[in-house]
Short mmCIF file of C-alpha atoms and ligand atoms in Angstrom, two decimals:
data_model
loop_
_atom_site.label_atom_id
_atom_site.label_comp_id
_atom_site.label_asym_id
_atom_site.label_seq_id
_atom_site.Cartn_x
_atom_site.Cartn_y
_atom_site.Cartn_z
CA UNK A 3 109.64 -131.80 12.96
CA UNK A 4 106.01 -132.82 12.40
CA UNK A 5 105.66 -135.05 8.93
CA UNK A 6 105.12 -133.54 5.60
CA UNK A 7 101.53 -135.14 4.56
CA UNK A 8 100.23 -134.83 1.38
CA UNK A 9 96.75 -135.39 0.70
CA UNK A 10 95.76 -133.36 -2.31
CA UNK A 11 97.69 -134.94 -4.39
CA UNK A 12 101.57 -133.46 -5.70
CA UNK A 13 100.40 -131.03 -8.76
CA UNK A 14 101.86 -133.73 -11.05
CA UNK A 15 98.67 -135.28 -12.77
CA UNK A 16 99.48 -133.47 -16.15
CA UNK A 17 103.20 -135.47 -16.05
CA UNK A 18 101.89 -138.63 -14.80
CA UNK A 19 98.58 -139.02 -17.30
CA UNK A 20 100.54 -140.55 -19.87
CA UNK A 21 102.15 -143.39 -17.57
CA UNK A 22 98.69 -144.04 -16.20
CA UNK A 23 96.70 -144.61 -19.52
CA UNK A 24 99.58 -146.42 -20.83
CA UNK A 25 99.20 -148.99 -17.84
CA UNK A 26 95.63 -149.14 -17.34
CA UNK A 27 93.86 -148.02 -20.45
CA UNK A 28 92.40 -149.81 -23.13
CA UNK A 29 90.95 -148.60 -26.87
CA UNK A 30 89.23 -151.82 -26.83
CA UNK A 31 87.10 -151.37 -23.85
CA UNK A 32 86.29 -147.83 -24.54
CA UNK A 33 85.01 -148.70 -28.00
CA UNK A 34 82.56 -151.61 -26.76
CA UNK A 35 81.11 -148.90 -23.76
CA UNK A 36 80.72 -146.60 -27.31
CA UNK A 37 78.98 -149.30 -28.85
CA UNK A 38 76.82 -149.62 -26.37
CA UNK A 39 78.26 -152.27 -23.34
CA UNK A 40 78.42 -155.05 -25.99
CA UNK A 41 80.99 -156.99 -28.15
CA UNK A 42 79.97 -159.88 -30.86
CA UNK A 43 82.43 -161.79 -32.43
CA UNK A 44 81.34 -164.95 -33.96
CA UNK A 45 79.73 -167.21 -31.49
CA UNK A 46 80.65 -164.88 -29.12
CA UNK A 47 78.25 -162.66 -27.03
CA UNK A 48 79.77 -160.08 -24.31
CA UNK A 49 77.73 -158.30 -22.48
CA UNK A 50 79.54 -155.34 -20.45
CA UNK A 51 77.71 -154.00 -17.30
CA UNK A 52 76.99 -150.36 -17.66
CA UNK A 53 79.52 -149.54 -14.35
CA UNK A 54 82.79 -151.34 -13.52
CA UNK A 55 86.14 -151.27 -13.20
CA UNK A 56 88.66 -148.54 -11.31
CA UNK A 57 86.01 -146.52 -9.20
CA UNK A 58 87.09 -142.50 -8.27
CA UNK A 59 89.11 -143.84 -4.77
CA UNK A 60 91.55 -146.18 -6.60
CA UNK A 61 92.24 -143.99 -9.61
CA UNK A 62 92.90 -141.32 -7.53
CA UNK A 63 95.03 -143.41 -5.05
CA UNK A 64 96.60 -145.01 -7.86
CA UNK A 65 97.56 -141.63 -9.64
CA UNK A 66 98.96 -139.97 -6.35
CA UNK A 67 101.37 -143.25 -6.13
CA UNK A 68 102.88 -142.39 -9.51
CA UNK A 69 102.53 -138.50 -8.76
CA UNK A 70 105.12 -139.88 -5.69
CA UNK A 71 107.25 -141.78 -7.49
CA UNK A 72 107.83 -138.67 -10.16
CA UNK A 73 107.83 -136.38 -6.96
CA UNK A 74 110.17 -137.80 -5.52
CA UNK A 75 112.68 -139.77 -7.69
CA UNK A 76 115.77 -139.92 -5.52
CA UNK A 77 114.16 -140.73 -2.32
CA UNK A 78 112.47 -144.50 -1.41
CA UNK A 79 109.11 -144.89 -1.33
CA UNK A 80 106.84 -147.22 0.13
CA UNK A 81 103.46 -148.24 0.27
CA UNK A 82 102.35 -149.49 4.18
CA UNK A 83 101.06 -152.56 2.04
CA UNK A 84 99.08 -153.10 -1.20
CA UNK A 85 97.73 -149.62 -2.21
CA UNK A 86 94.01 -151.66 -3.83
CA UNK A 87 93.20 -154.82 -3.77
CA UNK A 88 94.91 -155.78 -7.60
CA UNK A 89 97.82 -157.57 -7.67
CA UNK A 90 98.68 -156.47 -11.31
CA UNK A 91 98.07 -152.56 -10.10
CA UNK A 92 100.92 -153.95 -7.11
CA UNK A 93 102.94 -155.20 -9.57
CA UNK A 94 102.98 -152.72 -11.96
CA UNK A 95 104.36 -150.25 -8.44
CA UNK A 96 106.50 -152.57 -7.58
CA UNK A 97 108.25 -152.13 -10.85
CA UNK A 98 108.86 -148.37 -10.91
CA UNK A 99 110.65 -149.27 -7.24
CA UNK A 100 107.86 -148.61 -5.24
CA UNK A 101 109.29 -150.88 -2.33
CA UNK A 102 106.38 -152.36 0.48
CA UNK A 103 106.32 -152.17 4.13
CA UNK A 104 104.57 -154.98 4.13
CA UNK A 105 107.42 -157.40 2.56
CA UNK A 106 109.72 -159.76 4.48
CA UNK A 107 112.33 -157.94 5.08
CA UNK A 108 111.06 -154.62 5.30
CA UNK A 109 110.48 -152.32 8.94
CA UNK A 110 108.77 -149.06 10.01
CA UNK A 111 111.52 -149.17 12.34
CA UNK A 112 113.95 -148.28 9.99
CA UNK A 113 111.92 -145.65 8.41
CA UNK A 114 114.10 -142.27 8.12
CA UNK A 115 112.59 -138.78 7.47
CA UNK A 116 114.27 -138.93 4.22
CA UNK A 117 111.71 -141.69 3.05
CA UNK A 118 108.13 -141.23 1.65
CA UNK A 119 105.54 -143.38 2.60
CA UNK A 120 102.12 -143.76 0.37
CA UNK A 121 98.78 -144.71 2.73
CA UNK A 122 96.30 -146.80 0.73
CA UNK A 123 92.80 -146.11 -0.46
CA UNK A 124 91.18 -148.02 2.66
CA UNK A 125 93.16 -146.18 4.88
CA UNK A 126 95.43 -147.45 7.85
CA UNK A 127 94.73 -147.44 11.61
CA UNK A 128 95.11 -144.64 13.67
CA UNK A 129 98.31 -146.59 15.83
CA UNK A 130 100.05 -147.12 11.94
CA UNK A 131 99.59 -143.55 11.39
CA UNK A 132 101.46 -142.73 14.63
CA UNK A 133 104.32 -145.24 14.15
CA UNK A 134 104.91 -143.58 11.16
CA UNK A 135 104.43 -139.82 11.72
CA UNK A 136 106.99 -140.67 14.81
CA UNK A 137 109.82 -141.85 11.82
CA UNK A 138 109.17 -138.17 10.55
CA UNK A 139 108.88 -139.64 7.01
CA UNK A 140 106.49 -137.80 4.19
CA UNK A 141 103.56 -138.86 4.01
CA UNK A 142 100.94 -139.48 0.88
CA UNK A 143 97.82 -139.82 2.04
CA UNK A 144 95.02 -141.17 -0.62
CA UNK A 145 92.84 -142.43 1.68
CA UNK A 146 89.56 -142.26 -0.45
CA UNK A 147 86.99 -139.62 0.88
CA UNK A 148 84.07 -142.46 0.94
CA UNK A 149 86.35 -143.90 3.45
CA UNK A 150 86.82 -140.66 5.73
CA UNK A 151 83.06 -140.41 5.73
CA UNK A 152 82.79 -143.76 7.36
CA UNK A 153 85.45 -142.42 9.77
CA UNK A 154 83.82 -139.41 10.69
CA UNK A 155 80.62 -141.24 11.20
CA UNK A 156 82.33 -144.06 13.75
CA UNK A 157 84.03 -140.72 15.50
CA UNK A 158 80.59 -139.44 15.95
CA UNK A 159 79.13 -142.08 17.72
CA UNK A 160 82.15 -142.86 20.11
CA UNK A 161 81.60 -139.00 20.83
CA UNK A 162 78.23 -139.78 21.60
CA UNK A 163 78.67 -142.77 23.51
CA UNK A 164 77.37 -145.48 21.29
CA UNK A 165 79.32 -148.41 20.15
CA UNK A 166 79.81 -148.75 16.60
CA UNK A 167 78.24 -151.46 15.02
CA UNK A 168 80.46 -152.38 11.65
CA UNK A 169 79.03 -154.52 9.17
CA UNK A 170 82.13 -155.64 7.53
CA UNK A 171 85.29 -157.88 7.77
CA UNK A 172 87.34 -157.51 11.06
CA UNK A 173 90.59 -158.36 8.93
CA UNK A 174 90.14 -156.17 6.07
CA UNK A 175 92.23 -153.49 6.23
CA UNK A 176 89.21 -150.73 6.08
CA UNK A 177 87.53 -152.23 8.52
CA UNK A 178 90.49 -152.52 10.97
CA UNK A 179 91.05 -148.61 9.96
CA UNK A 180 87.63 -147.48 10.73
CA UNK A 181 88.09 -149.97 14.06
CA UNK A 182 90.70 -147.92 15.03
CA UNK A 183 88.57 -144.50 14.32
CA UNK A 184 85.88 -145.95 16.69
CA UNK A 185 88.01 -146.74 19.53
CA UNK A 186 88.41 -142.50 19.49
CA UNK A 187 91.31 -142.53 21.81
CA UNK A 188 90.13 -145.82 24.00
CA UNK A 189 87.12 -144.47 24.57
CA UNK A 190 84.74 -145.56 22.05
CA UNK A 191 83.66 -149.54 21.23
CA UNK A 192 83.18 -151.34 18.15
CA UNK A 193 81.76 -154.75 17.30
CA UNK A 194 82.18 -156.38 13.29
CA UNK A 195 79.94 -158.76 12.57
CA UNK A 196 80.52 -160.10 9.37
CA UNK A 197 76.94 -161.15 7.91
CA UNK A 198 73.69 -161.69 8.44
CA UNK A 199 74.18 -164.96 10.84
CA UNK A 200 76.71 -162.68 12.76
CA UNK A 201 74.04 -159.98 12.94
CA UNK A 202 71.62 -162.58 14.51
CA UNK A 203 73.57 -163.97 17.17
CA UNK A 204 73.98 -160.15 18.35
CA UNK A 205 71.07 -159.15 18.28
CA UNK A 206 69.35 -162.15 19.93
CA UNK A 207 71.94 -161.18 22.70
CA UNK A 208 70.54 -157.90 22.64
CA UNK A 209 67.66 -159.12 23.43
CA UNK A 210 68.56 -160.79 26.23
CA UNK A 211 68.73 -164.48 24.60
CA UNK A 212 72.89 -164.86 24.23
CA UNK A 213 75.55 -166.40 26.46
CA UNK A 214 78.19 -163.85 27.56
CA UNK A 215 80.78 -166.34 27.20
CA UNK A 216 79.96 -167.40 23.86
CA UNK A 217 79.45 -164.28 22.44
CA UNK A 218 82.71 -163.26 23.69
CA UNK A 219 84.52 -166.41 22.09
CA UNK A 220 82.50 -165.94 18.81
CA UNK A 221 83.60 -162.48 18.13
CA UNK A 222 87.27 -162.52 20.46
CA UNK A 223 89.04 -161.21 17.06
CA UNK A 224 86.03 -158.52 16.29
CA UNK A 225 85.17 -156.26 18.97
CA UNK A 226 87.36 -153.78 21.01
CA UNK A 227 89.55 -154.35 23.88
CA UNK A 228 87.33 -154.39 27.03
CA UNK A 229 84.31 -155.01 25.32
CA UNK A 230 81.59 -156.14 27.56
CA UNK A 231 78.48 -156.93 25.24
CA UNK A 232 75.92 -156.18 28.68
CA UNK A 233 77.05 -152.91 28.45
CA UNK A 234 78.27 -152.01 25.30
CA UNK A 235 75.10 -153.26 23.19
CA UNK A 236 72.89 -150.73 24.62
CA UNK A 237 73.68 -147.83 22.74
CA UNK A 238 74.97 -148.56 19.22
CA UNK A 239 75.26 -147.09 15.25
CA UNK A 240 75.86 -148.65 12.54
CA UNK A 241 78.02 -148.18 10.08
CA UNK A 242 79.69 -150.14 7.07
CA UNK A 243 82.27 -151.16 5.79
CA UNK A 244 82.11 -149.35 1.98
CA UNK A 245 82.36 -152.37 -0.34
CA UNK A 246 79.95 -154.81 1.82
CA UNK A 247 76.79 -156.37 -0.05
CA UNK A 248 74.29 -153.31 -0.11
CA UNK A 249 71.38 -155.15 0.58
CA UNK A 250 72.98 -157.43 3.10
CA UNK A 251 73.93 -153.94 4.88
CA UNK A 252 70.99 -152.61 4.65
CA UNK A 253 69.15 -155.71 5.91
CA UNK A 254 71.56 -156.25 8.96
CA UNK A 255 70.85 -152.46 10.03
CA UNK A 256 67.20 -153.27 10.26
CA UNK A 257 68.25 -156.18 12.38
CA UNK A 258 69.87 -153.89 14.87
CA UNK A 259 67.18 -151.65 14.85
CA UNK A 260 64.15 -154.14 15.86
CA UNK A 261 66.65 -155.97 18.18
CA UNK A 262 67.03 -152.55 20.51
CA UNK A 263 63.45 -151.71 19.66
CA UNK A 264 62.28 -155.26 20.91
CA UNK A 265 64.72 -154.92 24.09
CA UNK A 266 64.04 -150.86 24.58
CA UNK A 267 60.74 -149.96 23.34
CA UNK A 268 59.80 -147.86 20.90
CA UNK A 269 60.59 -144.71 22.65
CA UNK A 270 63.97 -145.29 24.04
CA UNK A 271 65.01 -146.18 20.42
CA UNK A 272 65.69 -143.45 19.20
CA UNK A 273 68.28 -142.43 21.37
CA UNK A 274 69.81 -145.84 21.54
CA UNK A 275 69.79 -146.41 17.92
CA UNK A 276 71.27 -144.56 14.48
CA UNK A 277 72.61 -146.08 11.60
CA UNK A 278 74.27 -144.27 8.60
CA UNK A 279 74.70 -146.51 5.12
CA UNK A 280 78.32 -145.87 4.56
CA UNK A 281 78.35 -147.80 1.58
CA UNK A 282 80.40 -145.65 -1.35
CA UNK A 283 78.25 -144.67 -3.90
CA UNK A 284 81.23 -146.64 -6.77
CA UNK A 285 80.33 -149.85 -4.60
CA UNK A 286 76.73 -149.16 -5.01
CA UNK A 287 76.49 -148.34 -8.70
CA UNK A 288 78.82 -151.53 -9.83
CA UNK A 289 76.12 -153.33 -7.75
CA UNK A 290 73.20 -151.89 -9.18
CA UNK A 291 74.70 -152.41 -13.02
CA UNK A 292 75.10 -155.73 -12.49
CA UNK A 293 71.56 -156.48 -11.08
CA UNK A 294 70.47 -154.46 -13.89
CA UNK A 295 72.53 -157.01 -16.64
CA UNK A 296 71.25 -159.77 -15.22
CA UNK A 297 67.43 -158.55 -15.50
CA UNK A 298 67.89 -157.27 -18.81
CA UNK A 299 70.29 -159.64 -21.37
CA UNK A 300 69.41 -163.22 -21.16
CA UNK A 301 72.96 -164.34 -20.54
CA UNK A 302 74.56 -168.20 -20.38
CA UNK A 303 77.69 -167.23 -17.93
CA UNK A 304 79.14 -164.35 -15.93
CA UNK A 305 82.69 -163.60 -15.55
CA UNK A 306 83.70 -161.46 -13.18
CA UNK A 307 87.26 -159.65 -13.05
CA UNK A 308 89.44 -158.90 -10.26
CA UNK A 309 91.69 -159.87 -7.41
CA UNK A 310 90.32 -162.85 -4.99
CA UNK A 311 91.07 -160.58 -1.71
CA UNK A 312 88.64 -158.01 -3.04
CA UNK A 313 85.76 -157.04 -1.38
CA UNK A 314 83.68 -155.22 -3.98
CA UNK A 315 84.33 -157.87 -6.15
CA UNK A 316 83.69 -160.89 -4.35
CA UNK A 317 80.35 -159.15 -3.68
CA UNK A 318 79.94 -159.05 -7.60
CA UNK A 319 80.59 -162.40 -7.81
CA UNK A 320 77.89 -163.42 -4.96
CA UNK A 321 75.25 -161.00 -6.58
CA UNK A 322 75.60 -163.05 -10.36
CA UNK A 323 76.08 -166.70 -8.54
CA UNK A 324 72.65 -166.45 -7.02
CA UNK A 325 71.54 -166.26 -10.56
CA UNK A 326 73.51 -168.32 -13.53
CA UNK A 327 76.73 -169.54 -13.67
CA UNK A 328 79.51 -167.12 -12.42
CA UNK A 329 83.45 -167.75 -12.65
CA UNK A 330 85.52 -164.90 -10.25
CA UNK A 331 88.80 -164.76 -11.96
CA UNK A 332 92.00 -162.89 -10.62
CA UNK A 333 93.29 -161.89 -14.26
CA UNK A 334 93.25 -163.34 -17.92
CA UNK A 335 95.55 -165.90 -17.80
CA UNK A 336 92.53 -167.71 -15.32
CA UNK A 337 90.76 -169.30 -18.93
CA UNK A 338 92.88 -171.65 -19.75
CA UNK A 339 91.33 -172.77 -22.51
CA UNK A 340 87.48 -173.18 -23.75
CA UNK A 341 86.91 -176.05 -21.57
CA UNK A 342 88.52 -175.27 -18.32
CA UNK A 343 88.89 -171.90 -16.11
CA UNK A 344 90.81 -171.12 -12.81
CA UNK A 345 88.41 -169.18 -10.63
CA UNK A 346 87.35 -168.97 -6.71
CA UNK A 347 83.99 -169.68 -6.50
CA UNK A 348 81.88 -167.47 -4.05
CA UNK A 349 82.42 -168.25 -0.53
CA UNK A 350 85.44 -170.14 -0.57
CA UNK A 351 88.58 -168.58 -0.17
CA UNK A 352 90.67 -171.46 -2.68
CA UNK A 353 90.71 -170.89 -6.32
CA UNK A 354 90.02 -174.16 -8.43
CA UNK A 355 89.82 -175.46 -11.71
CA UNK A 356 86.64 -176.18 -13.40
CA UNK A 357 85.86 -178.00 -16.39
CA UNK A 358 82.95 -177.37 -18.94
CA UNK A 359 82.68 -173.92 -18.12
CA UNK A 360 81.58 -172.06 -21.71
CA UNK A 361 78.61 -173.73 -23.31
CA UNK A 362 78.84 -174.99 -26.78
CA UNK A 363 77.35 -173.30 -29.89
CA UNK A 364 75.88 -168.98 -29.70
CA UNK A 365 77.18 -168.21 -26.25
CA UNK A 366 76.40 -165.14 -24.27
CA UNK A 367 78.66 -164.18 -21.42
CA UNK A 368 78.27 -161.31 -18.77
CA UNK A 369 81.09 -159.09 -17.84
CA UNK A 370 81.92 -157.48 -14.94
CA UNK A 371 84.93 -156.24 -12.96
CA UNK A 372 85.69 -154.73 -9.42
CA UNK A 373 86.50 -151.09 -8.64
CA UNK A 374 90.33 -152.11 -8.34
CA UNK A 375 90.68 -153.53 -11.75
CA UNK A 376 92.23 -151.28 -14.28
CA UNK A 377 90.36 -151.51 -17.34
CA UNK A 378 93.30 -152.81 -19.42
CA UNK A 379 92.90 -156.30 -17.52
CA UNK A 380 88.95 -156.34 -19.31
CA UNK A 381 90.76 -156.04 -22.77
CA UNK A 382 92.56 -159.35 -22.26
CA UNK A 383 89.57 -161.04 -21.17
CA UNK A 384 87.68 -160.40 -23.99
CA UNK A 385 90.46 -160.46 -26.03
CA UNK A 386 91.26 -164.27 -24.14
CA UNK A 387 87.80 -165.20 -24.40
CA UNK A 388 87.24 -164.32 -28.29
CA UNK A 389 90.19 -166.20 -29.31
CA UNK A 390 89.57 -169.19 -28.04
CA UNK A 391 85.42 -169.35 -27.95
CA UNK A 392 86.26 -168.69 -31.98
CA UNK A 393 89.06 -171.05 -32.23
CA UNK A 394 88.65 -173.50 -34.96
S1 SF4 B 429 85.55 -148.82 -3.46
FE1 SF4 B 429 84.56 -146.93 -2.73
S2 SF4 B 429 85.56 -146.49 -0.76
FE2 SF4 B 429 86.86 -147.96 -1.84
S3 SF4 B 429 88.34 -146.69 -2.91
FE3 SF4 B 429 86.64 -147.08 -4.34
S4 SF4 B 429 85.26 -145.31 -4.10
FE4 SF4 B 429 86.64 -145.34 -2.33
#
């Protein structure tokens, strides 16, 4: 019996609404976008960027999961791992008995076709898909369409016989989901490259400048079985990873394309080179809202909400760090008081404490959050933040 899949969704959102505005909702944060994107209270100065929080992909992942659970209340369910990067959206599944695959414990193995089994919003690799379609479980599929786009993109070029250059991170789930796509049944090739240093030590081997060996060691974890960068950098497309750095995306594409043009010529570019920006327009407009807070609102600090293994945030983070003072927390509880704050700074991957982190006196702080953090989470930052900026 071939799976049941589900991927419209289980004609529940009516019954579910409820649950999902009482876990991710907030009056408060509704009110300030009302007001318009700012809160004063005493000292205090927030200032909310015009886009943020839950983008279209993770609210509709996230209300398919409870459509599931409602669906099907007798049977388990499971989620292959964490459906978005959030650890309090996890949590908050975990606690209607939302079990994950990814747990010690837990197998595919034991998978029966009486289970259900949700697929996140970045997708899952083609060979996952298999495993699990062969346990003849049901299937919820809310892989987000931005996602599918970058699939069918990747397909595309293995079809045509280019390798798929992915600007993204080779151990990000996406990533290793759109990996799979451009393999297209072992035929197709894919190299990551991660920024714009990775970009330049491919291209320079594009044009004829690298050492096979060390370009083989340098990317071992981030290009596809059998890659041979002689051959397979001659024909390539680019693609993205959806919640990369825009700009850094669009800059490593240009890279590619003057690397073949300089090896190729002119004329034999065209056929040897195509790139398609994959990055999702939610990505792109959280980006552009905070670039557009920072050149409007004179602003002492930036906080910016979400979980630390989030793309789209971390890229929030980097955009306001270039400019002012920027503190990436995971969730409220980070401030712990008005002198110190938990946070990860940009680039590392260890959260610290810092000390001295909200100025003295009028104070004007920057809000922002990532497209996995539920809106609810912003309420207790501000709500955090007022008490104890105002605290006498
Ligand atoms: S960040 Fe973009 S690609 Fe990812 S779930 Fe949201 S809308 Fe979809």
């Amino acid at each position: 019996m071939p799976p049941l899949i589900f991927r419209k969704g289980l004609d529940l959102r009516h019954e579910v609404a409820d649950a999902l505005a009482e876990s991710y909702h907030s009056d408060l944060v509704a009110q300030i976008k009302d007001e318009g994107y700012r809160y004063t209270s005493g000292r205090l100065t927030i200032h909310l960027a015009r886009e943020f929080g839950f983008c279209y992909g993770v609210d509709r992942a996230v209300d398919y999961a409870y459509q599931a659970r409602k669906r099907f209340p007798a049977q388990t369910v499971y989620l292959t791992g964490e459906i978005i990067h959030n650890p309090h959206v996890n949590d908050q599944l975990r606690a209607q008995g939302i079990r994950f695959l990814s747990d010690p414990g837990e197998s595919i193995d034991t998978l029966t076709p009486e289970d259900v089994v949700i697929l996140p919003a970045f997708g899952i690799t083609i060979e996952l898909l298999q495993r699990l379609e062969s346990r003849g479980c049901t299937l919820v599929d809310t892989t987000c369409g931005s996602v599918l786009n970058v699939w069918k993109n990747v397909k595309r070029y293995a079809d045509d016989g280019l390798t798929s250059v992915i600007h993204g991170k080779y151990w990000h789930e996406e990533t290793q989901a759109t990996a799979s796509q451009a393999r297209r049944d072992g035929r197709g090739h894919y190299l990551v490259v991660l920024d714009h240093r990775e970009a330049t030590v491919a291209c320079d081997y594009i044009r004829g400048r690298g050492d096979r060996a060390a370009f083989l060691h340098a990317f071992e974890a981030a290009v596809s079985p059998g890659f041979d960068p002689d051959l397979h950098l001659q024909r390539i497309g680019c693609a993205n990873q959806t919640t990369m750095l825009s700009s850094e995306s669009v800059e490593i594409g240009e890279m590619f394309r003057q690397a073949i043009r300089d090896r190729y010529g002119e004329a034999d570019a065209a056929s040897r080179f195509r790139a398609f920006d994959t990055i999702c327009s939610a990505t792109q407009d959280r980006q552009d809202a905070v670039t557009a807070l920072l050149a409007e609102q004179p602003l002492d600090v930036m906080l910016v909400v979400g979980g630390y293994n989030s793309s789209n945030t971390c890229n929030l983070a980097r955009i306001c760090a270039d400019r002012l003072p920027t503190y990436h927390i995971a969730d409220p509880d980070a401030i712990l008081s008005v002198v110190e704050i938990r946070h990860k700074p940009v680039g590392s991957k260890h959260e610290i404490t810092s000390a001295g982190w909200l100025p003295a006196g009028p104070v004007r702080v920057g809000l922002t959050s990532g497209a996995s953090t539920p809106d609810n989470l912003v309420d207790r930052v501000i709500r955090r933040l007022d008490r104890f900026a105002n605290a006498i």
